[in-house]
Short mmCIF file of C-alpha atoms and ligand atoms in Angstrom, two decimals:
data_model
loop_
_atom_site.label_atom_id
_atom_site.label_comp_id
_atom_site.label_asym_id
_atom_site.label_seq_id
_atom_site.Cartn_x
_atom_site.Cartn_y
_atom_site.Cartn_z
CA MET A 1 22.81 -109.92 -3.13
CA LYS A 2 23.29 -107.08 -0.47
CA LYS A 3 20.75 -104.83 -2.36
CA LEU A 4 18.25 -107.69 -2.46
CA LEU A 5 18.68 -108.07 1.26
CA THR A 6 18.29 -104.29 1.81
CA LEU A 7 15.10 -104.29 -0.32
CA LEU A 8 13.69 -107.26 1.68
CA PHE A 9 14.34 -105.71 5.05
CA THR A 10 12.79 -102.56 3.89
CA LEU A 11 9.80 -104.08 2.69
CA VAL A 12 9.20 -106.24 5.83
CA LEU A 13 9.93 -103.43 8.13
CA THR A 14 7.84 -100.86 6.20
CA ALA A 15 4.90 -103.44 6.32
CA GLY A 16 5.49 -103.96 10.07
CA CYS A 17 5.53 -100.28 10.62
CA LEU A 18 2.23 -99.84 8.75
CA LEU A 19 0.58 -102.61 10.82
CA GLY A 20 1.87 -101.11 14.07
CA LEU A 21 4.28 -103.73 14.64
CA THR A 22 7.25 -101.58 15.01
CA ALA A 23 7.51 -98.23 16.94
CA CYS A 24 6.82 -95.46 14.44
CA GLY A 25 7.47 -92.00 16.04
CA ASP A 26 6.30 -88.53 14.99
CA ASN A 27 9.84 -87.24 13.79
CA LYS A 28 9.34 -88.27 10.02
CA GLY A 29 11.11 -86.95 7.06
CA SER A 30 9.28 -85.72 3.91
CA ASN A 31 9.44 -89.26 2.63
CA GLY A 32 7.30 -90.37 5.61
CA LYS A 33 10.02 -92.34 7.31
CA GLN A 34 11.03 -92.01 10.88
CA THR A 35 14.51 -90.25 11.43
CA ILE A 36 17.32 -91.60 13.36
CA THR A 37 19.79 -88.99 14.60
CA VAL A 38 23.29 -90.34 14.91
CA TYR A 39 25.57 -88.44 17.37
CA THR A 40 29.27 -88.88 16.79
CA GLU A 41 32.72 -86.92 17.38
CA SER A 42 34.58 -86.57 14.05
CA GLY A 43 38.11 -86.72 15.52
CA PHE A 44 38.27 -90.60 15.39
CA ALA A 45 39.40 -91.96 12.10
CA PRO A 46 38.58 -94.66 10.58
CA PHE A 47 35.39 -94.66 12.50
CA GLU A 48 34.41 -90.94 11.94
CA TYR A 49 36.50 -88.12 10.55
CA LEU A 50 35.78 -85.06 8.35
CA ASN A 51 36.66 -85.45 4.61
CA GLU A 52 37.97 -82.64 2.42
CA ASN A 53 34.52 -81.18 2.02
CA GLY A 54 33.99 -80.94 5.85
CA GLU A 55 31.47 -83.85 5.91
CA VAL A 56 31.50 -86.45 8.61
CA VAL A 57 32.37 -89.77 7.10
CA GLY A 58 33.81 -93.07 8.37
CA SER A 59 32.98 -96.76 8.93
CA ASP A 60 30.61 -95.95 11.93
CA ILE A 61 28.71 -93.64 9.59
CA ASP A 62 28.64 -96.03 6.73
CA LEU A 63 27.54 -98.82 8.98
CA MET A 64 24.65 -96.63 10.50
CA SER A 65 23.53 -95.57 7.01
CA GLU A 66 23.47 -99.26 5.73
CA ILE A 67 21.54 -100.19 9.07
CA CYS A 68 18.99 -97.19 8.59
CA GLU A 69 18.38 -98.09 4.87
CA ILE A 70 17.72 -101.68 5.72
CA LEU A 71 15.35 -100.76 8.54
CA GLY A 72 13.77 -98.06 6.33
CA TYR A 73 14.77 -95.07 8.42
CA ASN A 74 16.10 -91.47 7.43
CA LEU A 75 19.66 -90.79 8.89
CA VAL A 76 20.95 -87.45 10.19
CA VAL A 77 24.50 -87.14 11.56
CA LYS A 78 25.30 -84.61 14.35
CA ASP A 79 28.99 -83.92 15.18
CA VAL A 80 29.26 -83.03 18.90
CA ALA A 81 31.86 -83.23 21.73
CA PHE A 82 32.29 -86.88 22.66
CA GLY A 83 30.98 -86.50 26.24
CA ALA A 84 27.89 -84.84 24.70
CA ILE A 85 26.91 -87.85 22.73
CA PHE A 86 25.62 -89.61 25.81
CA THR A 87 23.34 -86.77 27.11
CA ASN A 88 21.94 -86.34 23.83
CA VAL A 89 21.00 -89.99 23.21
CA GLN A 90 19.57 -89.97 26.87
CA ASN A 91 17.34 -87.17 25.68
CA ASP A 92 16.03 -88.82 22.50
CA LYS A 93 14.73 -92.26 21.93
CA TRP A 94 15.28 -92.03 18.23
CA ALA A 95 19.03 -91.21 18.75
CA VAL A 96 22.09 -93.44 18.49
CA GLY A 97 25.65 -92.75 19.58
CA ALA A 98 28.02 -94.16 16.89
CA ALA A 99 31.56 -93.04 17.85
CA GLY A 100 33.75 -96.23 18.37
CA ILE A 101 31.93 -96.15 21.96
CA THR A 102 33.46 -98.73 24.25
CA VAL A 103 30.92 -100.86 26.25
CA ASN A 104 31.41 -100.29 30.03
CA ALA A 105 29.40 -100.61 33.23
CA GLU A 106 29.00 -97.04 33.88
CA ARG A 107 27.71 -96.03 30.47
CA SER A 108 25.28 -99.21 30.58
CA GLU A 109 23.57 -97.57 33.60
CA THR A 110 22.56 -94.44 31.32
CA GLY A 111 21.71 -96.14 28.14
CA ILE A 112 21.57 -99.53 26.26
CA PHE A 113 24.30 -100.92 24.05
CA SER A 114 23.90 -102.97 20.65
CA ASP A 115 25.76 -106.00 20.17
CA SER A 116 29.43 -105.40 19.75
CA TYR A 117 30.63 -104.85 16.21
CA THR A 118 34.55 -104.74 16.82
CA THR A 119 37.28 -104.54 19.40
CA SER A 120 40.15 -102.24 20.30
CA VAL A 121 42.97 -101.52 22.64
CA GLN A 122 44.59 -98.30 23.99
CA TYR A 123 47.71 -96.80 22.30
CA VAL A 124 50.15 -94.21 23.24
CA ILE A 125 51.41 -91.74 20.63
CA VAL A 126 54.87 -90.21 21.18
CA LYS A 127 57.66 -88.32 19.32
CA LYS A 128 59.92 -90.95 17.56
CA GLY A 129 62.71 -92.05 19.77
CA THR A 130 60.78 -91.57 23.03
CA PHE A 131 60.98 -95.37 23.50
CA SER A 132 63.22 -98.15 22.49
CA GLU A 133 62.87 -101.93 22.14
CA ALA A 134 63.98 -102.16 25.78
CA ASP A 135 61.01 -100.23 27.03
CA LEU A 136 58.53 -102.90 25.46
CA THR A 137 57.28 -106.04 27.09
CA ASP A 138 55.75 -108.58 24.44
CA GLY A 139 55.71 -105.65 21.99
CA LYS A 140 53.65 -103.39 24.49
CA ILE A 141 54.33 -100.58 26.89
CA ASP A 142 53.50 -100.92 30.51
CA LEU A 143 51.78 -97.97 32.09
CA THR A 144 54.75 -97.57 34.44
CA LYS A 145 56.80 -96.53 31.27
CA LEU A 146 54.70 -93.47 31.20
CA SER A 147 56.14 -92.24 34.58
CA GLY A 148 56.80 -88.56 34.63
CA LYS A 149 55.03 -87.88 31.12
CA LYS A 150 52.55 -85.29 30.43
CA MET A 151 49.68 -86.79 28.56
CA GLY A 152 46.92 -85.54 26.56
CA MET A 153 43.56 -87.36 26.27
CA GLN A 154 40.27 -87.11 24.59
CA GLU A 155 37.84 -85.90 27.39
CA SER A 156 35.25 -88.53 28.49
CA THR A 157 36.91 -91.46 26.92
CA THR A 158 38.08 -94.68 28.25
CA GLY A 159 41.71 -93.87 27.40
CA CYS A 160 41.29 -90.67 29.58
CA TRP A 161 39.97 -92.71 32.69
CA LEU A 162 42.69 -95.26 32.18
CA ILE A 163 45.33 -92.43 32.57
CA GLU A 164 43.33 -90.69 35.31
CA ASP A 165 43.14 -93.77 37.35
CA ALA A 166 46.95 -94.31 36.96
CA VAL A 167 47.72 -90.86 37.81
CA ASP A 168 45.32 -90.04 40.60
CA GLY A 169 44.77 -93.55 42.01
CA THR A 170 41.34 -95.29 42.46
CA LYS A 171 39.30 -96.28 45.43
CA ASP A 172 38.43 -99.81 46.50
CA ASP A 173 35.13 -101.17 47.72
CA ASP A 174 35.77 -99.78 51.28
CA GLU A 175 36.62 -96.31 49.71
CA ASN A 176 40.35 -96.88 50.55
CA HIS A 177 42.82 -95.17 48.21
CA VAL A 178 44.46 -97.53 45.91
CA LYS A 179 47.64 -96.31 44.53
CA GLY A 180 47.87 -95.75 40.72
CA GLU A 181 50.72 -97.05 38.66
CA LEU A 182 51.69 -93.55 37.62
CA GLU A 183 50.87 -91.80 40.98
CA GLY A 184 53.87 -89.85 42.46
CA THR A 185 55.94 -90.14 39.38
CA GLY A 186 55.35 -86.61 38.22
CA ALA A 187 52.94 -87.66 35.47
CA SER A 188 50.11 -85.50 34.70
CA TYR A 189 47.47 -85.24 32.01
CA ILE A 190 45.39 -82.53 30.18
CA GLU A 191 41.94 -83.25 28.37
CA TYR A 192 41.47 -82.24 24.77
CA LYS A 193 38.51 -82.18 22.35
CA ASN A 194 39.93 -85.28 20.54
CA ALA A 195 43.23 -87.07 19.82
CA VAL A 196 43.94 -85.26 16.56
CA VAL A 197 43.92 -81.82 18.34
CA ALA A 198 45.96 -83.32 21.24
CA SER A 199 48.67 -84.70 19.02
CA ASN A 200 49.39 -81.34 17.69
CA ASP A 201 50.95 -80.34 21.09
CA ILE A 202 53.13 -83.51 21.36
CA GLY A 203 56.76 -82.26 21.86
CA GLY A 204 55.29 -78.86 23.03
CA LYS A 205 52.70 -78.75 26.00
CA ILE A 206 52.45 -82.64 26.19
CA ASP A 207 54.83 -85.74 25.69
CA ALA A 208 52.13 -88.45 24.63
CA VAL A 209 48.67 -88.79 23.67
CA VAL A 210 46.61 -91.99 24.66
CA ILE A 211 43.87 -93.05 22.37
CA ASP A 212 42.30 -96.22 20.93
CA GLU A 213 44.51 -98.20 18.33
CA LEU A 214 43.10 -97.25 14.88
CA PRO A 215 42.74 -93.49 15.43
CA ALA A 216 46.21 -93.51 17.06
CA LYS A 217 47.63 -95.31 13.84
CA SER A 218 45.84 -93.00 11.62
CA ILE A 219 47.48 -89.89 13.39
CA CYS A 220 50.91 -91.52 13.13
CA LYS A 221 50.58 -92.65 9.62
CA ASN A 222 50.03 -88.86 8.75
CA ASN A 223 52.73 -87.36 11.05
CA SER A 224 56.20 -88.90 10.34
CA GLU A 225 57.56 -87.39 13.57
CA LEU A 226 55.28 -89.50 15.60
CA GLU A 227 55.00 -93.19 16.46
CA CYS A 228 52.59 -95.41 18.50
CA PHE A 229 52.59 -98.41 20.77
CA GLN A 230 49.91 -100.57 22.20
CA ILE A 231 49.55 -100.03 26.09
CA ASN A 232 49.48 -103.14 28.20
CA ALA A 233 45.81 -102.83 29.20
CA GLU A 234 42.46 -104.73 28.76
CA PRO A 235 40.89 -104.83 25.22
CA GLU A 236 37.56 -103.00 24.66
CA SER A 237 34.47 -103.71 22.57
CA TYR A 238 32.70 -101.13 20.60
CA ALA A 239 28.93 -100.89 20.24
CA PHE A 240 26.14 -98.47 19.43
CA TYR A 241 24.75 -96.54 22.47
CA LEU A 242 20.98 -96.01 22.59
CA ASN A 243 18.38 -94.53 24.65
CA LYS A 244 17.13 -96.95 27.51
CA GLU A 245 13.40 -96.70 26.12
CA ALA A 246 14.62 -97.76 22.61
CA THR A 247 14.53 -101.43 23.24
CA GLU A 248 12.60 -102.30 19.94
CA LEU A 249 15.09 -100.10 17.89
CA LEU A 250 17.86 -102.02 19.68
CA SER A 251 16.61 -105.44 18.67
CA ASN A 252 16.07 -104.36 14.91
CA ILE A 253 19.64 -102.89 15.12
CA ASN A 254 21.13 -105.83 16.50
CA TYR A 255 19.27 -108.17 13.97
CA VAL A 256 20.76 -106.33 11.05
CA LEU A 257 24.26 -105.85 12.65
CA ALA A 258 24.42 -109.48 12.98
CA LYS A 259 23.95 -110.06 9.40
CA LEU A 260 26.34 -107.35 8.31
CA LYS A 261 28.98 -108.87 10.67
CA GLU A 262 28.41 -112.24 9.14
CA ASP A 263 28.79 -111.12 5.61
CA GLY A 264 31.94 -109.28 6.61
CA VAL A 265 30.50 -105.89 5.87
CA VAL A 266 31.63 -104.26 9.20
CA ASP A 267 35.33 -105.23 8.64
CA TYR A 268 35.14 -104.32 5.05
CA LEU A 269 34.05 -100.74 6.10
CA ILE A 270 36.76 -100.46 8.73
CA ASN A 271 39.30 -101.59 6.08
CA LYS A 272 37.82 -99.14 3.57
CA HIS A 273 38.35 -96.08 5.78
CA SER A 274 41.57 -97.21 7.47
CA GLY A 275 44.61 -94.90 6.73
CA ALA A 276 42.13 -91.97 6.40
CA TYR A 277 43.10 -88.96 8.36
CA ASN A 278 40.91 -86.44 10.06
CA LEU A 279 41.30 -83.23 8.45
CA ALA A 280 39.64 -81.33 11.45
CA LYS A 281 41.87 -79.24 13.53
N1 LIG B 1 36.59 -96.05 22.55
C1 LIG B 1 36.82 -95.00 23.45
C2 LIG B 1 35.62 -94.60 24.44
O1 LIG B 1 34.57 -95.12 24.20
C3 LIG B 1 36.93 -93.70 22.57
C4 LIG B 1 35.97 -93.32 21.73
C5 LIG B 1 36.17 -92.02 20.92
O2 LIG B 1 37.07 -91.24 21.27
N2 LIG B 1 35.43 -91.67 19.90
O3 LIG B 1 35.66 -94.10 25.41
#
């Protein structure tokens, strides 16, 4: 059934492209198809990670492959620093950022987001025994429980901004300083390439790592000295990040994404890769 759907979409879109109905760019592969460059950061299992052969795999990669196959595009994956995903996409209208990217207002100013395909929450990873039941409220850790802790976060991520705001404080609309939950507690932070690299320093340079739920669970599942807890903070939605000019590509991606969500393909792919561990150091 899925194969049939794929074939149908390919035929419709190839015909559309030939008739000039869809945007056909110059960057074509030897098969004559337009190439989509997917930018990602491979330290974020199960969404993207390196397998034993050093290839970037994961549910975001499978999802984009499926979408590109249905839409009749070639797919090239580029593994870059997380913050560089955004600038690369801003410079290429045939690029897509697929990296468990949280939709937010700041990023929406520089690019456009597809419909959301899943949600997440922030987690904190610590050495076992750091927190007890008494530290939890409804099974979650309040930010204030991170008082005095040295934290490691992946650069340019929502987890990083959550901790930065809590440690340094924020500004209100009148530019007045608003004290952060961790300000003045001795809490501090260091930025890392990704959470896998950061987690190697827990118990050494840092006490904790803050990162999204499934990557945190993947790290803890593969390190018996570590455990993770949900932070009491707002849930986040993941979507693909596109160049502002790529409005037609965006609607095509959204069209296919809706079908893949409806058919349970997105959840299937996330489950398929869950438990996988990033082998990159
Ligand atoms: N969801 C987080 C963000 O968008 C982290 C993504 C990631 O590290 N790949 O900032």
